[in-house]
Amino acid sequence: MLFGVIICLASVILLGMDGRFVSPEEYPKICQARAWLLTTGFTLAYGAMFSKVWRVHRFTTKAKTDPKKKVEPWKLYTMVSGLLSIDLVILLAWQIFDPLQRILETFPLEDPILTSDDIKIRPELEHCESHHNTMWLGIVYGFKGLILVFGLFLAYETRSIKVKQINDSRYVGMSIYNVVVLCLITAPVGMVIASQQDASFAFVALAVIFCCFLSMLLIFVPKVIEVIRHPKDKAESKYNPDSGISKEDEERYQNLVTENEELQRLISQKEEKIRILKQRLVEWEATNKGGEMNGGSNGTNGISMGGIATHQPATSVNSLSGGIQMAGIGGLSGGGGGGGGGGGGSGSGSTNNSLNLQATTSSSQHNTPAATLAITQDTHDHHT
């Protein structure tokens, strides 16, 4: 972070250099140096604060899911290196495809103020611009704006978190607030008053200087005061790149971690039991639904079979009626034969036996009035 602050302060010196100090041939180099120094310095300074507040956020969230897993310090350097590499890609593309050049802007003639000579003064203003200057500025401001917004979000999320291992997280969040506010004010105002050289330089330079010094004061002054007040605590505590942690706090932290693990284990067991009970409930409901469906299908089949059986007696009655009619015809013919001679009686007896057998068979299946009537009629004919 300190290295980034130094680079940002060095860029302020280049912002104040113009044609009085640099030749027109060397001025484009100054323009490119301004962009490189201010961009990389901002990334190194703000990126360090951003990575630190990100570590606080990850430290608090990982403690809930995996207490033993910690954010290693090398990941912070990797994050800053990643942000810096993106800046290098943008700046290299800007310098190769559309480099910054010296643009001389002229203004209308003005009368001199301190002399009455017959002369006119033509003001001139030097700018550092490229052909697609607006596009490149939009890319740089967009990338920095995303980092600022995300850092502001992390600082807001960790505003009430106090981590002993990272005891300056609150001051880092305050520094991020100040950087975001100053950048959001300085960038648009600097673009609006770019044609006013003195006002533009004063506004941008003061914003950069104030932002750098305020961040250093918020982060480093509390540490210096803590070391001055409690020098023995620093000597007795174990070495930690961020801050010291006492043995009591470490034991308390370990106890909390152990208790948290035990509670998580109990919660996992309860969730497993709930899952098993839900599975059993689903199986029980599926079984009941299957039984109801099977009972309904059996009832339907019984009704259908009953309908078929209901139609069967009609067929038997029809066949029985046919048998009765045939028996009646045979009986009449047999009776005529009996009146004529003994051969007729023999025929009547065979017909009666046939009729009785048919009537008995039919009546055993369905005891109907038609069968009774046929038997009675047959008996009467036989006696006659």
Tab-separated table of C-alpha atoms in Angstrom:
chain	number	residue	atom	x	y	z
A	1	MET	CA	0.000	0.000	0.000
A	2	LEU	CA	2.776	2.452	0.871
A	3	PHE	CA	4.424	1.822	-2.468
A	4	GLY	CA	1.175	2.633	-4.254
A	5	VAL	CA	0.748	5.828	-2.233
A	6	ILE	CA	4.275	6.924	-3.168
A	7	ILE	CA	3.558	6.323	-6.856
A	8	CYS	CA	0.319	8.325	-6.669
A	9	LEU	CA	2.118	11.239	-5.023
A	10	ALA	CA	4.812	11.094	-7.716
A	11	SER	CA	2.157	11.349	-10.405
A	12	VAL	CA	1.031	14.671	-8.900
A	13	ILE	CA	4.429	16.126	-9.790
A	14	LEU	CA	4.005	15.043	-13.400
A	15	LEU	CA	0.525	16.574	-13.507
A	16	GLY	CA	2.078	19.999	-12.824
A	17	MET	CA	4.633	19.817	-15.630
A	18	ASP	CA	3.868	21.687	-18.866
A	19	GLY	CA	5.664	23.232	-21.838
A	20	ARG	CA	7.718	25.539	-19.638
A	21	PHE	CA	9.602	22.575	-18.194
A	22	VAL	CA	9.385	20.006	-20.989
A	23	SER	CA	9.984	20.330	-24.710
A	24	PRO	CA	7.179	19.495	-27.156
A	25	GLU	CA	9.050	16.352	-28.222
A	26	GLU	CA	9.262	15.034	-24.661
A	27	TYR	CA	5.748	16.018	-23.654
A	28	PRO	CA	4.059	12.805	-24.971
A	29	LYS	CA	6.323	10.783	-22.672
A	30	ILE	CA	5.139	12.842	-19.731
A	31	CYS	CA	1.545	12.165	-20.768
A	32	GLN	CA	2.114	8.428	-20.850
A	33	ALA	CA	4.009	8.487	-17.558
A	34	ARG	CA	1.074	10.267	-15.886
A	35	ALA	CA	-1.369	7.588	-16.972
A	36	TRP	CA	0.923	4.725	-15.958
A	37	LEU	CA	1.861	6.115	-12.551
A	38	LEU	CA	-1.613	7.217	-11.497
A	39	THR	CA	-3.273	3.988	-12.644
A	40	THR	CA	-0.750	1.573	-11.146
A	41	GLY	CA	-0.410	3.617	-7.947
A	42	PHE	CA	-4.161	3.586	-7.428
A	43	THR	CA	-4.268	-0.177	-7.987
A	44	LEU	CA	-1.452	-0.875	-5.536
A	45	ALA	CA	-2.832	1.424	-2.834
A	46	TYR	CA	-6.534	0.716	-3.149
A	47	GLY	CA	-5.993	-2.916	-4.143
A	48	ALA	CA	-4.226	-3.573	-0.843
A	49	MET	CA	-7.156	-2.144	1.116
A	50	PHE	CA	-9.617	-3.998	-1.079
A	51	SER	CA	-7.858	-7.328	-0.561
A	52	LYS	CA	-7.756	-6.773	3.180
A	53	VAL	CA	-11.452	-6.051	3.534
A	54	TRP	CA	-12.119	-9.007	1.245
A	55	ARG	CA	-10.075	-11.156	3.625
A	56	VAL	CA	-12.200	-9.996	6.557
A	57	HIS	CA	-15.352	-10.872	4.645
A	58	ARG	CA	-14.026	-14.304	3.692
A	59	PHE	CA	-12.774	-14.900	7.219
A	60	THR	CA	-16.240	-14.369	8.659
A	61	THR	CA	-18.083	-16.370	5.989
A	62	LYS	CA	-15.657	-19.307	5.921
A	63	ALA	CA	-15.818	-19.607	9.697
A	64	LYS	CA	-19.460	-20.666	9.345
A	65	THR	CA	-18.895	-23.318	6.667
A	66	ASP	CA	-15.328	-24.490	7.234
A	67	PRO	CA	-13.761	-23.136	10.430
A	68	LYS	CA	-10.413	-24.830	9.842
A	69	LYS	CA	-9.938	-23.295	6.421
A	70	LYS	CA	-8.245	-19.905	6.501
A	71	VAL	CA	-7.459	-17.296	3.894
A	72	GLU	CA	-3.736	-17.487	3.254
A	73	PRO	CA	-1.724	-14.244	2.936
A	74	TRP	CA	-0.428	-15.212	-0.497
A	75	LYS	CA	-3.986	-15.009	-1.818
A	76	LEU	CA	-4.015	-11.301	-1.009
A	77	TYR	CA	-0.869	-10.742	-3.055
A	78	THR	CA	-2.397	-12.808	-5.844
A	79	MET	CA	-5.475	-10.583	-5.862
A	80	VAL	CA	-3.428	-7.390	-6.044
A	81	SER	CA	-1.290	-8.931	-8.786
A	82	GLY	CA	-4.417	-9.834	-10.746
A	83	LEU	CA	-5.757	-6.280	-10.536
A	84	LEU	CA	-2.371	-4.918	-11.550
A	85	SER	CA	-2.148	-7.279	-14.525
A	86	ILE	CA	-5.512	-6.015	-15.817
A	87	ASP	CA	-4.201	-2.452	-15.575
A	88	LEU	CA	-1.068	-3.422	-17.474
A	89	VAL	CA	-3.115	-4.972	-20.280
A	90	ILE	CA	-5.287	-1.853	-20.626
A	91	LEU	CA	-2.340	0.544	-20.505
A	92	LEU	CA	-0.285	-1.469	-22.990
A	93	ALA	CA	-3.188	-1.610	-25.430
A	94	TRP	CA	-3.749	2.125	-24.993
A	95	GLN	CA	-0.106	2.980	-25.581
A	96	ILE	CA	0.355	0.638	-28.556
A	97	PHE	CA	-2.836	1.249	-30.534
A	98	ASP	CA	-3.710	4.821	-29.577
A	99	PRO	CA	-0.915	6.543	-27.615
A	100	LEU	CA	-1.358	9.854	-25.845
A	101	GLN	CA	-0.108	12.890	-27.747
A	102	ARG	CA	0.436	16.570	-27.071
A	103	ILE	CA	-2.598	18.572	-28.141
A	104	LEU	CA	-2.295	22.360	-28.177
A	105	GLU	CA	-5.558	24.214	-27.621
A	106	THR	CA	-5.690	27.920	-28.516
A	107	PHE	CA	-8.086	30.544	-27.173
A	108	PRO	CA	-9.199	33.948	-28.500
A	109	LEU	CA	-6.878	36.963	-28.230
A	110	GLU	CA	-6.913	38.860	-24.967
A	111	ASP	CA	-5.663	42.280	-23.934
A	112	PRO	CA	-2.772	42.383	-21.486
A	113	ILE	CA	-3.614	43.359	-17.941
A	114	LEU	CA	-0.387	44.888	-16.602
A	115	THR	CA	0.663	46.872	-19.652
A	116	SER	CA	-0.846	49.341	-22.091
A	117	ASP	CA	1.271	48.315	-25.058
A	118	ASP	CA	-0.390	47.637	-28.358
A	119	ILE	CA	-0.164	43.878	-28.037
A	120	LYS	CA	-2.501	40.958	-27.811
A	121	ILE	CA	-2.107	37.741	-25.875
A	122	ARG	CA	-3.228	34.399	-27.274
A	123	PRO	CA	-3.620	31.827	-24.459
A	124	GLU	CA	-2.580	28.254	-25.231
A	125	LEU	CA	-3.263	25.086	-23.285
A	126	GLU	CA	-1.499	21.760	-23.638
A	127	HIS	CA	-3.530	18.571	-23.344
A	128	CYS	CA	-2.693	14.899	-23.291
A	129	GLU	CA	-5.195	13.258	-25.604
A	130	SER	CA	-5.495	10.428	-28.102
A	131	HIS	CA	-7.795	9.820	-31.055
A	132	HIS	CA	-10.183	7.671	-29.002
A	133	ASN	CA	-9.461	9.267	-25.666
A	134	THR	CA	-13.055	9.007	-24.438
A	135	MET	CA	-13.172	5.265	-25.083
A	136	TRP	CA	-9.934	4.550	-23.193
A	137	LEU	CA	-10.982	6.738	-20.280
A	138	GLY	CA	-14.309	4.922	-20.180
A	139	ILE	CA	-12.548	1.554	-19.984
A	140	VAL	CA	-10.233	2.694	-17.187
A	141	TYR	CA	-12.982	4.456	-15.231
A	142	GLY	CA	-15.337	1.513	-15.677
A	143	PHE	CA	-12.809	-0.979	-14.308
A	144	LYS	CA	-11.884	1.240	-11.383
A	145	GLY	CA	-15.523	1.993	-10.722
A	146	LEU	CA	-16.371	-1.693	-10.415
A	147	ILE	CA	-13.560	-2.184	-7.923
A	148	LEU	CA	-14.687	0.851	-5.946
A	149	VAL	CA	-18.310	-0.293	-5.819
A	150	PHE	CA	-17.391	-3.839	-4.830
A	151	GLY	CA	-14.995	-2.560	-2.180
A	152	LEU	CA	-17.718	-0.281	-0.855
A	153	PHE	CA	-20.070	-3.256	-0.642
A	154	LEU	CA	-17.517	-5.359	1.255
A	155	ALA	CA	-16.763	-2.485	3.614
A	156	TYR	CA	-20.469	-2.081	4.325
A	157	GLU	CA	-20.929	-5.823	4.900
A	158	THR	CA	-18.042	-5.921	7.392
A	159	ARG	CA	-18.849	-2.629	9.115
A	160	SER	CA	-19.854	-4.275	12.415
A	161	ILE	CA	-17.373	-7.164	12.354
A	162	LYS	CA	-14.454	-7.082	14.743
A	163	VAL	CA	-11.800	-9.686	14.043
A	164	LYS	CA	-8.934	-9.908	16.479
A	165	GLN	CA	-6.615	-11.366	13.863
A	166	ILE	CA	-7.265	-8.345	11.635
A	167	ASN	CA	-7.724	-5.520	14.081
A	168	ASP	CA	-7.573	-2.697	11.516
A	169	SER	CA	-10.517	-3.851	9.393
A	170	ARG	CA	-12.712	-0.980	10.590
A	171	TYR	CA	-10.118	1.618	9.618
A	172	VAL	CA	-9.613	-0.041	6.254
A	173	GLY	CA	-13.346	0.228	5.647
A	174	MET	CA	-13.281	3.921	6.537
A	175	SER	CA	-10.398	4.438	4.119
A	176	ILE	CA	-12.375	2.751	1.366
A	177	TYR	CA	-15.339	5.046	2.047
A	178	ASN	CA	-13.122	8.106	1.688
A	179	VAL	CA	-11.453	6.845	-1.486
A	180	VAL	CA	-14.787	6.044	-3.112
A	181	VAL	CA	-16.294	9.430	-2.285
A	182	LEU	CA	-13.261	11.394	-3.463
A	183	CYS	CA	-12.943	9.408	-6.686
A	184	LEU	CA	-16.626	9.783	-7.508
A	185	ILE	CA	-16.306	13.544	-7.069
A	186	THR	CA	-12.880	14.107	-8.639
A	187	ALA	CA	-13.285	12.118	-11.874
A	188	PRO	CA	-16.343	13.923	-13.319
A	189	VAL	CA	-15.343	17.364	-12.036
A	190	GLY	CA	-11.832	16.979	-13.480
A	191	MET	CA	-13.284	16.171	-16.894
A	192	VAL	CA	-15.595	19.197	-16.775
A	193	ILE	CA	-12.906	21.751	-15.820
A	194	ALA	CA	-10.175	20.235	-18.004
A	195	SER	CA	-9.955	23.434	-20.071
A	196	GLN	CA	-9.110	25.462	-16.933
A	197	GLN	CA	-5.552	24.441	-16.304
A	198	ASP	CA	-4.961	25.924	-12.858
A	199	ALA	CA	-8.311	24.841	-11.407
A	200	SER	CA	-8.024	21.357	-12.880
A	201	PHE	CA	-4.518	20.796	-11.548
A	202	ALA	CA	-5.373	22.150	-8.092
A	203	PHE	CA	-8.523	20.071	-7.762
A	204	VAL	CA	-6.982	16.786	-8.944
A	205	ALA	CA	-3.738	17.240	-7.014
A	206	LEU	CA	-5.499	18.075	-3.756
A	207	ALA	CA	-7.844	15.118	-4.147
A	208	VAL	CA	-4.941	12.690	-4.716
A	209	ILE	CA	-2.871	14.065	-1.834
A	210	PHE	CA	-5.794	14.168	0.586
A	211	CYS	CA	-6.867	10.632	-0.326
A	212	CYS	CA	-3.350	9.225	0.140
A	213	PHE	CA	-2.617	10.917	3.442
A	214	LEU	CA	-6.044	10.222	4.900
A	215	SER	CA	-5.721	6.517	4.084
A	216	MET	CA	-2.286	6.339	5.674
A	217	LEU	CA	-3.494	8.140	8.774
A	218	LEU	CA	-6.481	5.847	9.246
A	219	ILE	CA	-4.484	2.653	8.784
A	220	PHE	CA	-1.065	3.305	10.297
A	221	VAL	CA	-1.649	5.845	13.067
A	222	PRO	CA	-3.832	3.490	15.213
A	223	LYS	CA	-1.150	0.808	14.908
A	224	VAL	CA	1.575	3.180	16.009
A	225	ILE	CA	-0.528	4.348	18.959
A	226	GLU	CA	-1.240	0.739	19.968
A	227	VAL	CA	2.448	-0.147	19.882
A	228	ILE	CA	3.341	2.910	21.961
A	229	ARG	CA	0.666	2.187	24.563
A	230	HIS	CA	1.248	-1.562	24.894
A	231	PRO	CA	4.790	-2.436	23.867
A	232	LYS	CA	4.886	-5.613	26.008
A	233	ASP	CA	1.815	-7.124	24.374
A	234	LYS	CA	3.541	-6.911	21.049
A	235	ALA	CA	6.624	-8.649	22.390
A	236	GLU	CA	4.719	-11.431	24.163
A	237	SER	CA	2.345	-12.216	21.362
A	238	LYS	CA	3.225	-14.595	18.610
A	239	TYR	CA	4.285	-13.218	15.289
A	240	ASN	CA	1.427	-12.499	12.932
A	241	PRO	CA	1.815	-10.490	9.729
A	242	ASP	CA	-1.434	-8.659	10.415
A	243	SER	CA	-1.587	-8.228	14.182
A	244	GLY	CA	-0.896	-9.955	17.477
A	245	ILE	CA	-3.281	-12.317	19.214
A	246	SER	CA	-3.091	-13.206	22.871
A	247	LYS	CA	-3.165	-16.761	24.201
A	248	GLU	CA	-6.497	-16.251	25.951
A	249	ASP	CA	-8.111	-15.043	22.770
A	250	GLU	CA	-6.623	-17.931	20.865
A	251	GLU	CA	-7.985	-20.463	23.384
A	252	ARG	CA	-11.383	-18.815	23.318
A	253	TYR	CA	-11.358	-18.909	19.559
A	254	GLN	CA	-10.457	-22.600	19.508
A	255	ASN	CA	-13.236	-23.388	21.990
A	256	LEU	CA	-15.736	-21.564	19.833
A	257	VAL	CA	-14.530	-23.438	16.772
A	258	THR	CA	-14.900	-26.784	18.575
A	259	GLU	CA	-18.370	-25.900	19.808
A	260	ASN	CA	-19.345	-24.795	16.335
A	261	GLU	CA	-18.172	-28.094	14.866
A	262	GLU	CA	-20.181	-30.058	17.444
A	263	LEU	CA	-23.315	-28.058	16.702
A	264	GLN	CA	-22.844	-28.570	12.997
A	265	ARG	CA	-22.498	-32.314	13.548
A	266	LEU	CA	-25.752	-32.412	15.544
A	267	ILE	CA	-27.517	-30.389	12.894
A	268	SER	CA	-26.322	-32.811	10.224
A	269	GLN	CA	-27.670	-35.769	12.209
A	270	LYS	CA	-31.061	-34.109	12.665
A	271	GLU	CA	-31.231	-33.263	8.987
A	272	GLU	CA	-30.448	-36.877	8.089
A	273	LYS	CA	-33.244	-38.123	10.350
A	274	ILE	CA	-35.659	-35.643	8.832
A	275	ARG	CA	-34.687	-36.797	5.358
A	276	ILE	CA	-35.286	-40.473	6.262
A	277	LEU	CA	-38.682	-39.684	7.799
A	278	LYS	CA	-39.724	-37.714	4.739
A	279	GLN	CA	-38.688	-40.608	2.514
A	280	ARG	CA	-40.736	-43.052	4.596
A	281	LEU	CA	-43.726	-40.730	4.474
A	282	VAL	CA	-43.528	-40.553	0.690
A	283	GLU	CA	-43.318	-44.349	0.427
A	284	TRP	CA	-46.312	-44.779	2.775
A	285	GLU	CA	-48.404	-42.344	0.745
A	286	ALA	CA	-47.439	-44.118	-2.487
A	287	THR	CA	-48.430	-47.502	-0.990
A	288	ASN	CA	-51.846	-46.220	0.146
A	289	LYS	CA	-52.565	-44.699	-3.229
A	290	GLY	CA	-51.626	-47.980	-4.946
A	291	GLY	CA	-53.981	-49.981	-2.665
A	292	GLU	CA	-56.883	-47.643	-3.350
A	293	MET	CA	-56.336	-47.897	-7.095
A	294	ASN	CA	-56.230	-51.740	-6.957
A	295	GLY	CA	-59.472	-51.883	-4.900
A	296	GLY	CA	-61.239	-49.642	-7.388
A	297	SER	CA	-60.191	-51.793	-10.363
A	298	ASN	CA	-61.389	-55.001	-8.621
A	299	GLY	CA	-64.804	-53.455	-7.946
A	300	THR	CA	-65.125	-52.495	-11.597
A	301	ASN	CA	-64.303	-56.032	-12.739
A	302	GLY	CA	-66.916	-57.469	-10.333
A	303	ILE	CA	-69.579	-55.199	-11.748
A	304	SER	CA	-68.713	-56.198	-15.289
A	305	MET	CA	-68.795	-59.898	-14.478
A	306	GLY	CA	-72.101	-59.393	-12.675
A	307	GLY	CA	-73.494	-57.796	-15.794
A	308	ILE	CA	-72.404	-60.760	-17.888
A	309	ALA	CA	-73.938	-63.235	-15.376
A	310	THR	CA	-77.161	-61.262	-15.362
A	311	HIS	CA	-77.604	-61.850	-19.073
A	312	GLN	CA	-77.026	-65.610	-18.765
A	313	PRO	CA	-80.458	-66.520	-17.251
A	314	ALA	CA	-82.186	-64.996	-20.268
A	315	THR	CA	-80.386	-67.432	-22.520
A	316	SER	CA	-81.299	-70.357	-20.245
A	317	VAL	CA	-84.922	-69.283	-20.112
A	318	ASN	CA	-85.037	-68.965	-23.876
A	319	SER	CA	-83.566	-72.418	-24.296
A	320	LEU	CA	-85.943	-73.731	-21.659
A	321	SER	CA	-88.896	-72.160	-23.417
A	322	GLY	CA	-87.785	-73.791	-26.634
A	323	GLY	CA	-87.556	-77.098	-24.836
A	324	ILE	CA	-91.034	-76.626	-23.409
A	325	GLN	CA	-92.464	-75.865	-26.788
A	326	MET	CA	-90.801	-78.913	-28.295
A	327	ALA	CA	-91.950	-80.985	-25.351
A	328	GLY	CA	-95.506	-79.758	-25.772
A	329	ILE	CA	-95.494	-80.706	-29.436
A	330	GLY	CA	-94.069	-84.123	-28.605
A	331	GLY	CA	-96.645	-84.637	-25.872
A	332	LEU	CA	-99.509	-83.824	-28.177
A	333	SER	CA	-98.226	-86.163	-30.798
A	334	GLY	CA	-97.560	-88.823	-28.179
A	335	GLY	CA	-101.083	-88.444	-26.818
A	336	GLY	CA	-102.529	-88.947	-30.259
A	337	GLY	CA	-100.451	-92.059	-30.668
A	338	GLY	CA	-101.557	-93.377	-27.276
A	339	GLY	CA	-105.216	-92.982	-28.240
A	340	GLY	CA	-104.571	-94.978	-31.372
A	341	GLY	CA	-102.688	-97.852	-29.782
A	342	GLY	CA	-99.923	-99.088	-27.506
A	343	GLY	CA	-97.231	-97.762	-29.790
A	344	GLY	CA	-98.575	-94.251	-29.114
A	345	GLY	CA	-98.305	-94.726	-25.369
A	346	SER	CA	-94.754	-95.783	-25.726
A	347	GLY	CA	-93.988	-92.647	-27.665
A	348	SER	CA	-95.685	-90.505	-25.059
A	349	GLY	CA	-93.638	-92.014	-22.288
A	350	SER	CA	-90.366	-91.362	-24.034
A	351	THR	CA	-91.398	-87.809	-24.707
A	352	ASN	CA	-92.370	-87.281	-21.091
A	353	ASN	CA	-89.052	-88.626	-19.898
A	354	SER	CA	-87.281	-86.301	-22.240
A	355	LEU	CA	-89.375	-83.400	-21.070
A	356	ASN	CA	-88.875	-84.230	-17.416
A	357	LEU	CA	-85.123	-84.512	-17.894
A	358	GLN	CA	-84.982	-81.215	-19.729
A	359	ALA	CA	-87.191	-79.482	-17.235
A	360	THR	CA	-85.217	-80.898	-14.329
A	361	THR	CA	-81.945	-79.799	-15.849
A	362	SER	CA	-83.249	-76.368	-16.659
A	363	SER	CA	-84.899	-75.932	-13.301
A	364	SER	CA	-81.721	-76.950	-11.517
A	365	GLN	CA	-79.986	-74.097	-13.239
A	366	HIS	CA	-82.821	-71.572	-12.922
A	367	ASN	CA	-85.996	-72.375	-11.009
A	368	THR	CA	-88.427	-70.399	-13.175
A	369	PRO	CA	-92.256	-70.498	-13.472
A	370	ALA	CA	-91.903	-71.561	-17.121
A	371	ALA	CA	-90.308	-74.868	-16.099
A	372	THR	CA	-93.075	-75.582	-13.542
A	373	LEU	CA	-95.741	-74.817	-16.096
A	374	ALA	CA	-94.165	-77.196	-18.610
A	375	ILE	CA	-94.037	-80.056	-16.101
A	376	THR	CA	-97.661	-79.555	-15.067
A	377	GLN	CA	-98.816	-79.471	-18.646
A	378	ASP	CA	-96.850	-82.618	-19.434
A	379	THR	CA	-98.387	-84.504	-16.511
A	380	HIS	CA	-101.893	-83.576	-17.581
A	381	ASP	CA	-101.280	-84.791	-21.104
A	382	HIS	CA	-99.884	-88.068	-19.860
A	383	HIS	CA	-102.968	-88.845	-17.751
A	384	THR	CA	-105.205	-87.965	-20.562
